[in-house]
Structures are given as C-alpha cells and as structure tokens.
C-alpha cells in the first residue's frame, strides 16, 4: 500500500503542477477504490490517451502543455504521518476546493450550442487535405457585408470544444455586427490528450508541416469557398490556442492580416515539454522578433494568470513590433464589470496600430469579457472579442 500510495501521490502532484487537479483527484480516487488508472501519468506526446475530465471540478484552470510531466513537487512533511487512506481522502478534499475566483465554470457550455440570430448558421463540417484532417464549426452571419466577407479563425484552449469556445467568447455576436465568418477547428483528444494545440512541439512550429500547415490549408479552403477578402483574414486564440495563433502569424504572415492572442505565448517560446513548462512559468527563452515584424497583433492577459505567466504578453508585443519605428501610448480604464485595465498601443508613423496590449488587473486564465455560458471566461473584464474585431478591421 505504501508503494501504491507514493506512486498515486506522485502522479497526483504531477497533475496538479500541470494544472489538472481533476485528473489528480481521479488518480487518488482510483486507488481508494482499489484500482490505479495506469495511463493517467503517461505523457500525451507518446500517444497515451486519457478519459475525459470529471465533470464535477468546475472552475479549475487547465495547463496548456499536458504533453508530459511537470517537475515533481514534494509532499508536505506533515502529510506522511497520517494513514495512506486518510491522507488520500484529505488530498481529494483539498483538490475539490481548488476554484480560482472570477472564472466561469470549467464545465460550463460543454456541448451547448450558442444562440443564433435569425438567418445565421453554425455549420458542422469536416476538412481533409494533404496536411491533415479536422472537424470544425463555421459561423455564417445573417448580416451580409457590402463587399466580400472577412474571416476569423478561432483556436480554443485545452479541454474546450468549438461550441464551448463560441459560447464563452461571444465572438459570433461580435462578428455578426461586421458580417464576418468565424471558423472554429476542433482539436480533439486523438491529437492531444487534453485537446491542446501542440504549440510547443518543433514539428508544429513551421509553415509547411504539422498543425500550422493544416490550419492554413483549412483557412484557405474555407476562404475560397466563401469568397473571403484575402486582406481580411484574422486568427485569434486562448492559451494553447493563443500560442498557436502567434505561431500562425509568424509562419503565415501572407495569410493572416492580424493576430489576437489571449493568455498565450509567443511563437517558439518552447521546443519540448520541459521548456514549455518553463515558458508558462515566465522563464521561457527570449523570442526573436520576426524580420520586418509580425502581423499586427493584439494581446490580452490577466495579471493574476497562474497558468501562463503574464510576462509572455510583453514578449508577444516585442515580437510583433520587432525593430520597426513606433510610438507607444498608454491609457487606463475600468470595465462595466469592475475590472481595471491598462492598454498599451504601438503605432507606426502613419498612425496604423502595429500592436496593442491589454493587461486586465486581477483576471486569471480566462477570456476577458466572456460569457458564463462557456468555460474559462471572466465576464467582469472588458470585451476581448469586440476589441479584437475592432483592432482587426482597423487595419484591413
């Protein structure tokens, strides 16, 4: 029992450090029931699959790596004095109490269909091409633009679904006001054990292979089918999706006119699982600015984000501005929901905004101004979706 207990607690601690308290609790509960979940600690990068997270642990922040183990933490000395079963029961209780403030439930919106205005469509489709295949949802607005429509590629975070992400961000409503099509590809658990975009793998950081190639291929196919204006194609994402959005901006600047990153990391911030955890802690390697600068970039990040360190936001801005001459301006405000924010803009000589950084005071790992119908949202913050669309179209 001592060996089993040590193994189970080691796995649980790994999962807590990786931002998966629900998985840690399951591992402990499995042992309490007399059966260990053998695959729960295996690295997803090696092809292991895991059961879906338990539905009862809402509001828990998920790490955006989950391709391997975080560095192992040591158990508190006082924990070893109690019998194993009592210690594990106490651990389960502690994990159940993990709930960050200000976040909508992590299980909110699971499978929910966002409300649609009359005449709009939210299609369920599948793409298969030379670079790979993915299911996706496509929002077609009821409002028809005067000219050709624009398109926003939306990349969800770990454990999320396109439906959940659409409901939580409210991007469909923001896009409807401007006649924009919104594309939500689904990264399911066959591609990553927690449904994360694999932003930290070298094979998924280049233009002509891996997930960047697949996503660019998907965007081009949808854009051709709907006669999208090539100068109005944008990408945005949350966390792992935000990191992949930054990668797409760096690898396909000819395709994406602007990039939105929420609670994410810069392109090539990591090259494996260990460096990914370091980057998430804020210890990642410096990101080299793209030659001539990246596409216009808007960044949102909560100052209380405990999953992806907020200093990644500044690195994203530095990479976007590059060595270009720009004028910086800062302003502060308060959202109707009570969040204080600080906005820093970098404009070119002609006044075009090259980059924009929103720091949301007290917000955690969550989409600012999101709806409670979706997961990982902070309804109290300024509306990130509306601000991203405003920023995107200002330079189109």
Short mmCIF file of N, CA and C in Angstrom, two decimals, residues 115-199:
data_model
loop_
_atom_site.label_atom_id
_atom_site.label_comp_id
_atom_site.label_asym_id
_atom_site.label_seq_id
_atom_site.Cartn_x
_atom_site.Cartn_y
_atom_site.Cartn_z
N UNK A 115 -26.53 30.63 -28.98
CA UNK A 115 -27.74 31.16 -29.61
C UNK A 115 -27.38 31.85 -30.92
N UNK A 116 -28.26 31.72 -31.90
CA UNK A 116 -28.01 32.31 -33.23
C UNK A 116 -29.09 33.32 -33.56
N UNK A 117 -28.70 34.44 -34.18
CA UNK A 117 -29.72 35.36 -34.68
C UNK A 117 -30.43 34.75 -35.88
N UNK A 118 -31.61 35.23 -36.16
CA UNK A 118 -32.38 34.73 -37.29
C UNK A 118 -31.61 34.90 -38.60
N UNK A 119 -31.47 33.81 -39.32
CA UNK A 119 -30.77 33.86 -40.59
C UNK A 119 -29.31 33.44 -40.54
N UNK A 120 -28.75 33.39 -39.34
CA UNK A 120 -27.35 32.96 -39.21
C UNK A 120 -27.28 31.44 -39.17
N UNK A 121 -26.10 30.89 -39.50
CA UNK A 121 -25.90 29.43 -39.47
C UNK A 121 -24.62 29.10 -38.70
N UNK A 122 -24.64 27.97 -38.01
CA UNK A 122 -23.45 27.48 -37.32
C UNK A 122 -23.24 26.05 -37.80
N UNK A 123 -22.53 25.91 -38.90
CA UNK A 123 -22.42 24.64 -39.60
C UNK A 123 -21.41 23.70 -38.94
N UNK A 124 -21.69 22.42 -39.02
CA UNK A 124 -20.80 21.38 -38.51
C UNK A 124 -20.17 20.68 -39.73
N UNK A 125 -18.85 20.84 -39.90
CA UNK A 125 -18.20 20.39 -41.12
C UNK A 125 -16.92 19.62 -40.82
N UNK A 126 -16.33 19.08 -41.87
CA UNK A 126 -15.09 18.31 -41.74
C UNK A 126 -14.15 18.68 -42.87
N UNK A 127 -12.88 18.84 -42.54
CA UNK A 127 -11.86 19.13 -43.55
C UNK A 127 -10.86 17.99 -43.60
N UNK A 128 -10.50 17.58 -44.80
CA UNK A 128 -9.43 16.60 -45.00
C UNK A 128 -8.61 17.05 -46.20
N UNK A 129 -7.30 17.12 -46.01
CA UNK A 129 -6.43 17.57 -47.09
C UNK A 129 -5.04 16.99 -46.92
N UNK A 130 -4.10 17.40 -47.74
CA UNK A 130 -2.74 16.87 -47.67
C UNK A 130 -2.08 17.07 -46.31
N UNK A 131 -2.41 18.16 -45.60
CA UNK A 131 -1.77 18.45 -44.31
C UNK A 131 -2.46 17.78 -43.13
N UNK A 132 -3.63 17.18 -43.35
CA UNK A 132 -4.33 16.52 -42.25
C UNK A 132 -5.82 16.77 -42.30
N UNK A 133 -6.49 16.38 -41.22
CA UNK A 133 -7.95 16.48 -41.17
C UNK A 133 -8.40 16.96 -39.79
N UNK A 134 -9.49 17.72 -39.77
CA UNK A 134 -10.10 18.16 -38.51
C UNK A 134 -11.59 18.40 -38.75
N UNK A 135 -12.39 18.16 -37.72
CA UNK A 135 -13.76 18.64 -37.69
C UNK A 135 -13.72 20.13 -37.37
N UNK A 136 -14.75 20.86 -37.79
CA UNK A 136 -14.80 22.27 -37.43
C UNK A 136 -16.22 22.77 -37.50
N UNK A 137 -16.45 23.89 -36.82
CA UNK A 137 -17.72 24.61 -36.89
C UNK A 137 -17.48 25.92 -37.63
N UNK A 138 -18.48 26.33 -38.39
CA UNK A 138 -18.35 27.55 -39.18
C UNK A 138 -19.58 28.42 -38.96
N UNK A 139 -19.33 29.63 -38.46
CA UNK A 139 -20.42 30.58 -38.25
C UNK A 139 -20.57 31.46 -39.49
N UNK A 140 -21.76 31.44 -40.07
CA UNK A 140 -22.10 32.27 -41.23
C UNK A 140 -23.08 33.33 -40.75
N UNK A 141 -22.69 34.60 -40.74
CA UNK A 141 -23.57 35.63 -40.17
C UNK A 141 -24.82 35.86 -41.02
N UNK A 142 -25.84 36.33 -40.36
CA UNK A 142 -27.06 36.70 -41.07
C UNK A 142 -26.83 37.99 -41.84
N UNK A 143 -26.04 38.90 -41.25
CA UNK A 143 -25.75 40.18 -41.90
C UNK A 143 -24.77 39.97 -43.04
N UNK A 144 -25.08 40.49 -44.19
CA UNK A 144 -24.21 40.38 -45.35
C UNK A 144 -23.43 41.68 -45.53
N UNK A 145 -22.09 41.61 -45.57
CA UNK A 145 -21.31 42.84 -45.74
C UNK A 145 -21.51 43.43 -47.13
N UNK A 146 -21.17 44.69 -47.28
CA UNK A 146 -21.31 45.35 -48.58
C UNK A 146 -20.39 44.72 -49.62
N UNK A 147 -19.18 44.40 -49.21
CA UNK A 147 -18.24 43.75 -50.12
C UNK A 147 -18.07 42.28 -49.76
N UNK A 148 -16.88 41.77 -50.00
CA UNK A 148 -16.59 40.37 -49.68
C UNK A 148 -16.41 40.23 -48.17
N UNK A 149 -16.81 39.10 -47.60
CA UNK A 149 -16.71 38.94 -46.15
C UNK A 149 -15.27 38.74 -45.69
N UNK A 150 -15.05 39.00 -44.40
CA UNK A 150 -13.80 38.67 -43.76
C UNK A 150 -13.96 37.37 -42.98
N UNK A 151 -12.88 36.86 -42.42
CA UNK A 151 -12.91 35.58 -41.72
C UNK A 151 -12.01 35.64 -40.49
N UNK A 152 -12.50 35.10 -39.37
CA UNK A 152 -11.72 34.99 -38.14
C UNK A 152 -11.57 33.51 -37.80
N UNK A 153 -10.34 33.05 -37.71
CA UNK A 153 -10.03 31.70 -37.25
C UNK A 153 -9.91 31.75 -35.74
N UNK A 154 -10.70 30.95 -35.01
CA UNK A 154 -10.71 30.94 -33.56
C UNK A 154 -10.19 29.60 -33.04
N UNK A 155 -9.12 29.64 -32.24
CA UNK A 155 -8.46 28.43 -31.73
C UNK A 155 -8.71 28.30 -30.23
N UNK A 156 -9.45 27.27 -29.85
CA UNK A 156 -9.82 27.09 -28.45
C UNK A 156 -8.64 26.66 -27.59
N UNK A 157 -8.82 26.72 -26.27
CA UNK A 157 -7.81 26.25 -25.33
C UNK A 157 -7.99 24.78 -24.99
N UNK A 158 -7.12 24.26 -24.14
CA UNK A 158 -7.19 22.86 -23.75
C UNK A 158 -8.54 22.53 -23.12
N UNK A 159 -9.01 21.34 -23.37
CA UNK A 159 -10.26 20.74 -22.87
C UNK A 159 -11.50 21.40 -23.44
N UNK A 160 -11.36 22.46 -24.22
CA UNK A 160 -12.53 23.13 -24.77
C UNK A 160 -12.97 22.50 -26.09
N UNK A 161 -14.15 22.88 -26.51
CA UNK A 161 -14.70 22.48 -27.81
C UNK A 161 -15.05 23.73 -28.60
N UNK A 162 -15.26 23.61 -29.90
CA UNK A 162 -15.68 24.80 -30.66
C UNK A 162 -16.97 25.41 -30.13
N UNK A 163 -17.93 24.57 -29.75
CA UNK A 163 -19.21 25.07 -29.24
C UNK A 163 -19.01 25.84 -27.93
N UNK A 164 -18.23 25.26 -27.04
CA UNK A 164 -17.92 25.87 -25.76
C UNK A 164 -17.20 27.20 -25.97
N UNK A 165 -16.22 27.20 -26.86
CA UNK A 165 -15.42 28.40 -27.11
C UNK A 165 -16.28 29.50 -27.73
N UNK A 166 -17.13 29.13 -28.66
CA UNK A 166 -18.03 30.11 -29.28
C UNK A 166 -18.97 30.72 -28.25
N UNK A 167 -19.53 29.86 -27.39
CA UNK A 167 -20.46 30.34 -26.37
C UNK A 167 -19.76 31.24 -25.37
N UNK A 168 -18.54 30.89 -24.98
CA UNK A 168 -17.83 31.65 -23.96
C UNK A 168 -17.26 32.97 -24.44
N UNK A 169 -16.73 33.00 -25.64
CA UNK A 169 -16.11 34.23 -26.14
C UNK A 169 -17.11 35.23 -26.70
N UNK A 170 -18.25 34.74 -27.16
CA UNK A 170 -19.22 35.62 -27.80
C UNK A 170 -18.72 36.18 -29.12
N UNK A 171 -17.74 35.50 -29.72
CA UNK A 171 -17.16 36.01 -30.96
C UNK A 171 -18.18 36.03 -32.11
N UNK A 172 -19.12 35.10 -32.09
CA UNK A 172 -20.13 35.10 -33.16
C UNK A 172 -20.91 36.41 -33.17
N UNK A 173 -21.27 36.87 -31.97
CA UNK A 173 -22.04 38.12 -31.89
C UNK A 173 -21.21 39.30 -32.37
N UNK A 174 -19.92 39.32 -31.99
CA UNK A 174 -19.04 40.40 -32.43
C UNK A 174 -18.86 40.37 -33.95
N UNK A 175 -18.73 39.17 -34.50
CA UNK A 175 -18.56 39.01 -35.94
C UNK A 175 -19.83 39.36 -36.70
N UNK A 176 -20.97 39.05 -36.13
CA UNK A 176 -22.26 39.33 -36.77
C UNK A 176 -22.41 40.81 -37.08
N UNK A 177 -21.93 41.65 -36.18
CA UNK A 177 -22.07 43.09 -36.36
C UNK A 177 -21.28 43.61 -37.56
N UNK A 178 -20.31 42.81 -38.02
CA UNK A 178 -19.46 43.26 -39.12
C UNK A 178 -19.48 42.30 -40.31
N UNK A 179 -20.40 41.35 -40.30
CA UNK A 179 -20.52 40.42 -41.41
C UNK A 179 -19.31 39.51 -41.58
N UNK A 180 -18.69 39.10 -40.48
CA UNK A 180 -17.51 38.24 -40.53
C UNK A 180 -17.89 36.76 -40.37
N UNK A 181 -17.23 35.90 -41.10
CA UNK A 181 -17.35 34.45 -40.92
C UNK A 181 -16.38 34.04 -39.80
N UNK A 182 -16.79 33.10 -38.97
CA UNK A 182 -15.91 32.64 -37.89
C UNK A 182 -15.72 31.14 -38.01
N UNK A 183 -14.46 30.72 -37.98
CA UNK A 183 -14.08 29.32 -38.18
C UNK A 183 -13.49 28.77 -36.88
N UNK A 184 -14.08 27.68 -36.37
CA UNK A 184 -13.65 27.07 -35.11
C UNK A 184 -13.21 25.62 -35.36
N UNK A 185 -11.93 25.36 -35.61
CA UNK A 185 -11.48 23.97 -35.75
C UNK A 185 -11.47 23.27 -34.40
N UNK A 186 -11.66 21.96 -34.43
CA UNK A 186 -11.70 21.18 -33.19
C UNK A 186 -10.43 20.36 -33.04
N UNK A 187 -9.67 20.65 -31.99
CA UNK A 187 -8.51 19.84 -31.63
C UNK A 187 -8.98 18.83 -30.59
N UNK A 188 -9.25 17.61 -31.04
CA UNK A 188 -9.80 16.64 -30.09
C UNK A 188 -8.69 15.84 -29.42
N UNK A 189 -9.08 14.90 -28.57
CA UNK A 189 -8.11 14.19 -27.74
C UNK A 189 -7.33 13.12 -28.49
N UNK A 190 -7.65 12.89 -29.74
CA UNK A 190 -6.82 11.99 -30.54
C UNK A 190 -5.56 12.70 -31.02
N UNK A 191 -5.57 14.04 -30.96
CA UNK A 191 -4.42 14.83 -31.40
C UNK A 191 -3.60 15.35 -30.22
N UNK A 192 -4.20 15.42 -29.06
CA UNK A 192 -3.52 15.80 -27.82
C UNK A 192 -4.41 15.30 -26.69
N UNK A 193 -3.81 14.71 -25.67
CA UNK A 193 -4.59 14.05 -24.61
C UNK A 193 -5.58 14.98 -23.93
N UNK A 194 -5.30 16.29 -23.91
CA UNK A 194 -6.22 17.24 -23.30
C UNK A 194 -6.83 18.20 -24.32
N UNK A 195 -6.71 17.86 -25.59
CA UNK A 195 -7.31 18.70 -26.62
C UNK A 195 -6.59 20.02 -26.82
N UNK A 196 -5.28 20.06 -26.50
CA UNK A 196 -4.49 21.29 -26.66
C UNK A 196 -3.89 21.34 -28.07
N UNK A 197 -3.78 22.52 -28.62
CA UNK A 197 -2.96 22.70 -29.82
C UNK A 197 -1.50 22.52 -29.40
N UNK A 198 -0.73 21.83 -30.21
CA UNK A 198 0.63 21.43 -29.82
C UNK A 198 1.66 22.51 -30.15
N UNK A 199 1.50 23.67 -29.55
CA UNK A 199 2.32 24.84 -29.83
C UNK A 199 3.78 24.66 -29.46
#
